[in-house]
Coordinates of C-alpha atoms in Angstrom, one line a residue:
X15 CA 0.0 0.0 0.0
X16 CA 1.3 3.5 -0.8
X17 CA 0.3 6.9 0.6
X18 CA 1.2 10.3 -0.7
X19 CA 1.5 13.6 1.2
X20 CA 2.4 17.0 -0.2
X21 CA 4.2 20.0 1.4
X22 CA 6.3 22.9 0.2
X23 CA 9.8 23.8 1.5
X24 CA 12.9 25.7 0.9
X25 CA 16.5 25.1 1.8
X26 CA 20.2 26.0 1.5
X27 CA 23.2 23.8 0.9
X28 CA 27.0 24.0 1.4
X29 CA 29.2 23.2 -1.6
X30 CA 31.1 20.6 0.4
X31 CA 28.1 18.3 0.6
X32 CA 28.4 17.8 -3.2
X33 CA 31.9 16.5 -3.0
X34 CA 31.3 13.6 -0.7
X35 CA 31.7 9.9 -1.6
X36 CA 29.8 8.5 -4.7
X37 CA 26.1 8.3 -4.7
X38 CA 24.1 5.1 -4.3
X39 CA 21.4 4.6 -6.9
X40 CA 18.5 2.2 -7.4
X41 CA 17.2 1.5 -11.0
X42 CA 13.6 0.3 -11.1
X43 CA 13.1 -2.2 -14.0
X44 CA 10.4 -4.6 -15.2
X45 CA 10.9 -7.9 -13.4
X46 CA 12.9 -10.1 -15.8
X47 CA 14.9 -7.2 -17.3
X48 CA 17.4 -7.0 -14.5
X49 CA 20.3 -8.8 -16.5
X50 CA 19.8 -6.4 -19.4
X51 CA 19.7 -3.4 -17.1
X52 CA 22.9 -4.6 -15.4
X53 CA 24.6 -4.9 -18.8
X54 CA 23.4 -1.4 -19.7
X55 CA 24.7 0.1 -16.4
X56 CA 28.0 -1.6 -16.9
X57 CA 28.4 -0.1 -20.4
X58 CA 27.5 3.4 -18.9
X59 CA 30.3 3.2 -16.3
X60 CA 28.3 2.5 -13.2
X61 CA 29.9 0.4 -10.5
X62 CA 29.1 -1.8 -7.5
X63 CA 26.2 -3.2 -9.5
X64 CA 23.9 -5.6 -7.6
X65 CA 20.7 -7.0 -9.1
X66 CA 17.5 -8.0 -7.3
X67 CA 14.0 -8.7 -8.5
X68 CA 12.5 -5.6 -10.0
X69 CA 15.6 -3.4 -9.6
X70 CA 19.4 -3.0 -9.8
X71 CA 21.5 -1.1 -7.2
X72 CA 24.6 0.7 -8.4
X73 CA 27.0 3.5 -7.4
X74 CA 28.5 6.4 -9.3
X75 CA 28.8 10.1 -9.5
X76 CA 26.3 12.7 -10.6
X77 CA 27.7 12.3 -14.1
X78 CA 26.7 8.7 -13.9
X79 CA 23.2 9.7 -13.0
X80 CA 23.0 12.1 -16.0
X81 CA 24.5 9.5 -18.4
X82 CA 22.2 6.7 -17.3
X83 CA 19.1 8.9 -17.2
X84 CA 19.7 10.0 -20.8
X85 CA 20.9 6.8 -22.4
X86 CA 19.5 3.7 -20.5
X87 CA 16.8 2.0 -22.6
X88 CA 15.6 -0.8 -20.2
X89 CA 15.3 1.2 -17.0
X90 CA 11.9 2.5 -15.7
X91 CA 13.1 5.0 -13.2
X92 CA 16.2 5.9 -11.1
X93 CA 16.2 6.7 -7.4
X94 CA 19.0 8.2 -5.3
X95 CA 19.6 7.1 -1.8
X96 CA 19.3 10.0 0.7
X97 CA 20.1 7.8 3.7
X98 CA 19.5 4.4 5.4
X99 CA 18.9 3.5 9.0
X100 CA 17.6 0.9 11.4
X101 CA 14.3 1.7 13.1
X102 CA 11.7 -0.3 15.1
X103 CA 9.6 2.6 16.3
X104 CA 8.2 5.8 14.6
X105 CA 10.1 8.3 16.8
X106 CA 13.3 6.5 16.1
X107 CA 12.6 6.6 12.3
X108 CA 11.7 10.3 12.5
X109 CA 14.9 11.1 14.3
X110 CA 17.0 9.3 11.7
X111 CA 15.2 11.0 8.8
X112 CA 15.6 14.4 10.4
X113 CA 19.4 14.0 10.4
X114 CA 19.6 13.2 6.7
X115 CA 20.8 15.8 4.2
X116 CA 17.5 16.7 2.6
X117 CA 18.8 20.2 1.7
X118 CA 20.9 18.6 -1.1
X119 CA 17.8 17.5 -3.0
X120 CA 14.7 19.4 -2.1
X121 CA 14.5 22.9 -3.6
X122 CA 12.7 25.9 -2.4
X123 CA 8.9 25.7 -2.7
X124 CA 9.0 22.0 -3.7
X125 CA 5.9 19.9 -3.5
X126 CA 7.1 16.7 -1.8
X127 CA 5.3 13.4 -1.7
X128 CA 6.2 10.4 0.4
X129 CA 5.5 6.7 -0.5
X130 CA 6.1 3.9 1.9
X131 CA 6.3 0.1 1.8
X132 CA 7.2 -2.4 4.5
X133 CA 7.7 -6.1 5.1
X134 CA 8.9 -8.3 7.9
X135 CA 9.4 -5.3 10.2
X136 CA 8.1 -3.8 13.4
X137 CA 6.9 -0.8 11.4
X138 CA 4.2 -2.1 9.0
X139 CA 1.6 0.7 8.8
X140 CA 2.6 2.5 5.6
X141 CA 0.4 5.5 6.2
X142 CA 2.1 6.2 9.6
X143 CA 5.5 5.5 8.1
X144 CA 4.9 8.1 5.4
X145 CA 3.6 10.6 7.9
X146 CA 6.7 10.0 10.1
X147 CA 9.1 10.4 7.2
X148 CA 7.3 13.6 6.2
X149 CA 7.7 14.9 9.8
X150 CA 11.4 14.1 9.8
X151 CA 11.9 16.0 6.5
X152 CA 10.1 19.0 8.0
X153 CA 12.3 18.7 11.1
X154 CA 15.4 18.7 8.9
X155 CA 14.4 21.7 6.9
X156 CA 13.0 23.8 9.8
X157 CA 9.9 25.9 9.4
X158 CA 10.8 27.4 6.1
X159 CA 7.7 26.2 4.3
X160 CA 6.8 28.4 1.3
X161 CA 3.8 28.2 -1.0
X162 CA 3.8 25.2 -3.3
X163 CA 5.2 26.9 -6.4
X164 CA 8.2 24.7 -7.1
X165 CA 8.9 21.3 -8.6
X166 CA 7.5 18.0 -7.5
X167 CA 9.9 15.8 -5.6
X168 CA 9.0 12.2 -4.6
X169 CA 10.5 10.3 -1.7
X170 CA 10.3 6.5 -1.4
X171 CA 10.7 4.6 1.9
X172 CA 11.4 0.9 1.8
X173 CA 11.5 -1.0 5.2
X174 CA 12.6 -4.7 5.3
X175 CA 13.6 -6.5 8.5
X176 CA 13.6 -3.1 10.3
X177 CA 16.2 -1.7 7.8
X178 CA 15.0 1.5 6.2
X179 CA 16.2 2.6 2.8
X180 CA 15.1 6.2 2.0
X181 CA 15.5 7.4 -1.6
X182 CA 14.4 10.4 -3.8
X183 CA 13.2 10.0 -7.3
X184 CA 15.5 11.3 -10.0
X185 CA 13.3 10.5 -13.0
X186 CA 9.9 12.1 -12.6
X187 CA 7.7 10.5 -15.2
X188 CA 8.7 6.9 -16.0
X189 CA 11.6 6.6 -18.4
X190 CA 9.7 4.2 -20.6
X191 CA 7.4 7.2 -21.5
X192 CA 9.7 8.5 -24.2
X193 CA 7.2 11.1 -25.4
X194 CA 6.7 9.8 -29.0
X195 CA 3.9 7.3 -28.4
X196 CA 0.8 9.5 -28.4
X197 CA -1.1 7.4 -30.9
X198 CA -1.7 4.0 -29.4
X199 CA -3.1 0.6 -30.2
X200 CA -4.7 -1.8 -27.7
X201 CA -2.5 -2.8 -24.8
X202 CA 0.7 -1.3 -26.2
X203 CA 4.2 -2.7 -25.3
X204 CA 6.3 -0.7 -23.0
X205 CA 9.3 0.9 -24.6
X206 CA 11.6 -0.6 -22.0
X207 CA 10.4 -4.1 -22.9
X208 CA 10.8 -3.4 -26.6
X209 CA 14.4 -2.2 -26.2
X210 CA 15.1 -5.1 -23.9
X211 CA 13.9 -7.7 -26.4
X212 CA 16.1 -6.2 -29.1
X213 CA 19.1 -6.2 -26.8
X214 CA 18.3 -9.7 -25.6
X215 CA 18.3 -10.9 -29.2
X216 CA 21.5 -9.0 -29.8
X217 CA 20.1 -7.3 -32.9
X218 CA 22.8 -5.5 -35.0
X219 CA 22.1 -2.4 -37.1
X220 CA 23.2 -4.2 -40.4
X221 CA 20.8 -7.1 -39.8
X222 CA 17.4 -6.9 -41.5
X223 CA 14.6 -6.6 -38.9
X224 CA 11.0 -7.6 -39.6
X225 CA 8.3 -6.4 -37.2
X226 CA 4.8 -7.8 -38.1
X227 CA 1.7 -7.0 -36.0
X228 CA 3.5 -3.7 -35.2
X229 CA 0.6 -2.2 -33.2
X230 CA 1.8 1.3 -32.2
X231 CA 5.2 0.7 -33.7
X232 CA 7.1 0.6 -30.5
X233 CA 9.4 -2.2 -31.3
X234 CA 10.4 -0.8 -34.7
X235 CA 10.9 2.7 -33.3
X236 CA 13.0 1.5 -30.5
X237 CA 15.1 -0.4 -33.0
X238 CA 15.6 2.7 -35.1
X239 CA 16.6 4.7 -32.0
X240 CA 19.0 2.0 -31.0
X241 CA 20.5 1.6 -34.4
X242 CA 21.1 5.4 -34.8
X243 CA 22.3 5.7 -31.2
X244 CA 19.7 8.3 -30.4
X245 CA 19.4 8.5 -26.6
X246 CA 16.0 7.4 -25.3
X247 CA 15.3 10.3 -23.0
X248 CA 16.7 13.5 -24.5
X249 CA 13.4 15.3 -24.1
X250 CA 12.6 14.1 -20.6
X251 CA 12.0 16.5 -17.7
X252 CA 14.2 15.4 -14.9
X253 CA 13.5 16.6 -11.3
X254 CA 17.2 16.4 -10.4
X255 CA 17.8 19.5 -12.4
X256 CA 16.1 21.4 -9.5
X257 CA 18.3 19.8 -6.8
X258 CA 21.0 21.9 -5.2
X259 CA 23.6 19.3 -6.0
X260 CA 22.8 19.6 -9.7
X261 CA 25.8 20.6 -11.7
X262 CA 24.8 22.5 -14.8
X263 CA 28.2 22.4 -16.5
X264 CA 28.5 18.6 -16.0
X265 CA 25.0 18.1 -17.3
X266 CA 25.7 20.1 -20.4
X267 CA 28.9 18.2 -21.0
X268 CA 27.1 14.8 -20.8
X269 CA 24.3 16.1 -22.9
X270 CA 26.6 17.3 -25.6
X271 CA 28.5 14.0 -25.7
X272 CA 25.2 12.1 -25.8
X273 CA 23.9 14.3 -28.7
X274 CA 27.1 13.9 -30.7
X275 CA 26.8 10.1 -30.6
X276 CA 23.6 10.1 -32.7
X277 CA 23.8 9.2 -36.3
X278 CA 21.9 11.4 -38.8
X279 CA 21.2 8.6 -41.2
X280 CA 21.9 4.9 -41.5
X281 CA 20.8 2.4 -44.1
X282 CA 18.6 0.5 -41.6
X283 CA 16.6 -2.4 -42.9
X284 CA 13.5 -2.3 -40.7
X285 CA 10.3 -3.6 -42.2
X286 CA 7.1 -2.8 -40.3
X287 CA 3.7 -4.3 -41.0
X288 CA 0.2 -4.8 -39.7
X289 CA -3.1 -5.8 -41.1
X290 CA -5.0 -2.9 -39.5
X291 CA -4.8 0.5 -41.2
X292 CA -5.2 2.2 -37.8
X293 CA -2.1 0.5 -36.4
X294 CA -0.1 1.6 -39.4
X295 CA -1.3 5.2 -39.0
X296 CA -0.4 5.1 -35.3
X297 CA 3.1 3.7 -36.1
X298 CA 3.8 6.4 -38.6
X299 CA 2.7 9.2 -36.3
X300 CA 4.8 7.9 -33.4
X301 CA 7.8 7.3 -35.7
X302 CA 7.6 10.8 -37.0
X303 CA 7.5 12.2 -33.5
X304 CA 10.5 10.1 -32.6
X305 CA 12.3 11.4 -35.7
X306 CA 12.8 7.9 -37.3
X307 CA 10.0 7.6 -39.8
X308 CA 12.5 7.6 -42.7
X309 CA 14.2 4.6 -41.2
X310 CA 11.1 2.4 -41.4
X311 CA 9.4 0.7 -44.3
X312 CA 5.7 0.6 -43.2
X313 CA 3.2 -1.4 -45.2
X314 CA -0.1 -3.2 -44.7
X315 CA 0.3 -6.9 -44.5
X316 CA -1.5 -9.9 -43.0
X317 CA 1.0 -11.8 -40.9
X318 CA -0.6 -15.1 -42.1
X319 CA 0.6 -14.2 -45.6
X320 CA 4.0 -12.8 -44.5
X321 CA 7.0 -13.8 -46.5
X322 CA 10.6 -12.5 -46.6
X323 CA 11.7 -10.4 -49.5
X324 CA 12.8 -12.5 -52.5
X325 CA 16.5 -13.1 -52.6
X326 CA 16.8 -11.0 -49.4
X327 CA 19.2 -12.0 -46.7
X328 CA 17.9 -13.6 -43.5
X329 CA 17.6 -11.4 -40.4
X330 CA 15.6 -11.1 -37.2
X331 CA 11.8 -11.2 -36.9
X332 CA 10.2 -10.1 -33.7
X333 CA 6.5 -11.0 -33.2
X334 CA 4.3 -9.6 -30.6
X335 CA 1.1 -11.4 -31.5
X336 CA -2.2 -10.1 -30.1
X337 CA -3.5 -11.9 -27.0
X338 CA -5.8 -11.0 -24.1
X339 CA -7.2 -7.5 -24.7
X340 CA -5.5 -7.2 -28.1
X341 CA -7.3 -10.1 -29.9
X342 CA -10.8 -10.7 -31.0
X343 CA -10.3 -14.3 -32.1
X344 CA -9.0 -17.6 -30.7
X345 CA -5.5 -16.8 -29.5
X346 CA -4.3 -20.4 -29.4
X347 CA -5.5 -20.9 -33.0
X348 CA -3.7 -17.7 -34.1
X349 CA -0.4 -18.9 -32.5
X350 CA -0.7 -22.2 -34.3
X351 CA -1.1 -20.4 -37.6
X352 CA 1.8 -18.1 -36.8
X353 CA 4.0 -21.2 -36.1
X354 CA 3.1 -22.6 -39.5
X355 CA 4.0 -19.3 -41.2
X356 CA 7.4 -19.1 -39.5
X357 CA 8.2 -22.8 -40.2
X358 CA 7.2 -22.5 -43.8
X359 CA 8.8 -19.1 -44.8
X360 CA 11.5 -18.1 -42.3
X361 CA 14.0 -20.9 -42.1
X362 CA 17.4 -19.4 -41.5
X363 CA 15.9 -16.4 -39.7
X364 CA 16.4 -15.5 -36.1
X365 CA 12.9 -15.3 -34.5
X366 CA 11.6 -13.9 -31.2
X367 CA 7.9 -14.4 -30.2
X368 CA 6.1 -12.9 -27.2
X369 CA 4.0 -15.7 -25.5
X370 CA 1.5 -15.2 -22.6
X371 CA 1.4 -18.8 -21.4
X372 CA 2.2 -22.5 -22.0
X373 CA -0.9 -23.1 -24.1
X374 CA 0.1 -20.5 -26.7
X375 CA 3.7 -21.7 -26.6
X376 CA 2.5 -25.3 -27.3
X377 CA 0.3 -24.1 -30.1
X378 CA 3.3 -22.3 -31.7
X379 CA 5.0 -25.7 -31.9
X380 CA 8.5 -24.4 -32.5
X381 CA 11.6 -25.5 -30.5
X382 CA 12.6 -22.9 -27.9
X383 CA 16.3 -22.1 -27.7
X384 CA 16.0 -19.7 -24.8
X385 CA 13.4 -17.6 -23.0
X386 CA 13.2 -14.3 -21.3
X387 CA 10.5 -14.2 -18.6
X388 CA 9.2 -10.6 -18.0
X389 CA 6.4 -9.1 -15.9
X390 CA 4.5 -6.7 -18.2
X391 CA 1.2 -5.0 -17.5
X392 CA 0.9 -7.0 -14.2
X393 CA 1.2 -10.3 -16.0
X394 CA 4.1 -12.6 -16.7
X395 CA 5.1 -12.9 -20.3
X396 CA 7.7 -15.2 -22.0
X397 CA 9.8 -13.9 -24.9
X398 CA 10.8 -17.0 -26.8
X399 CA 13.8 -17.4 -29.0
X400 CA 12.6 -19.9 -31.6
X401 CA 15.2 -19.1 -34.2
X402 CA 15.3 -21.7 -37.0
X403 CA 17.5 -24.7 -36.7
X404 CA 17.7 -28.3 -38.1
X405 CA 14.3 -29.1 -36.6
X406 CA 12.6 -26.5 -38.8
X407 CA 13.9 -28.0 -42.0
X408 CA 12.8 -31.5 -41.3

């Protein structure tokens, strides 16, 4: 259970507080994407990386925060640890919170919310925990409470076995909300999952990519952004820019380097199709907002009649078939037909298929090389690597 409280405040900060030891971060990810997020964080020079279900802990400088916030593709949000403590009673917790350095993060006039969760601890009432942390922050900042005319700042309190981990959100809106998907199909795929599947399948920019049943175009758009090295969150509004520890010059330096990495044009081979005209229109609108429409070849095509281009080289096909809310027909029957299409026409291709349960997997009737199990939309989903092998050609 979560509870949210708002209050305004203002504060001052000494420069020396910025120069202390590296920051401790927590990356929230879709359960199942932790290995991919870990790989991303390693490539972005994070250190002390430790994975757990639904998240990855790591350490680094403020530059690390800026770099990961802009360029990570599989991460939902980033939190920064303000402090940690041991507490078995509310007065004890409030005392510890009051002695944390809130002035580093909460700007003048901020609207601050507190969310609490607890397990296996003396303190279990999340409403009271949130009230207590709020009171501790007020104690730390004194009585300087201005009108609520500043930025929103969100504080998260996690208590496990009486150990309290207190963090502040650095992302604001979720990082999977890139800003380009305004036109949407039924039950769209999260951008973080789309990027994760492409990385899990180790897609390379010179490899043909086929995306049937494209829906809102998320998979294809994420592929084009990945291929052209366009950072995922260049237009994102980050709350850390209002923190007192925020370093404008460092931010601009990271931003400049990130911008310089992007390629203006590449001969990407991304084929996008759907049987529904509305889905194609949504894909085109979203791709145009993302600045990658020219990188996609969008056409109307029934997946049951799908075939690779004549004399074309084999590549990767990623299928996110409709299921649940996205389908108006027998889902198992549809997966069976999809399996026939892949077996008959795509021998030699690498293939990934999203699958909601074992019945659909059985209907697909293709040998599974590996699987990625991810929690998406509150439900577990298997991404199956059913790339063609000797079994297909028999």
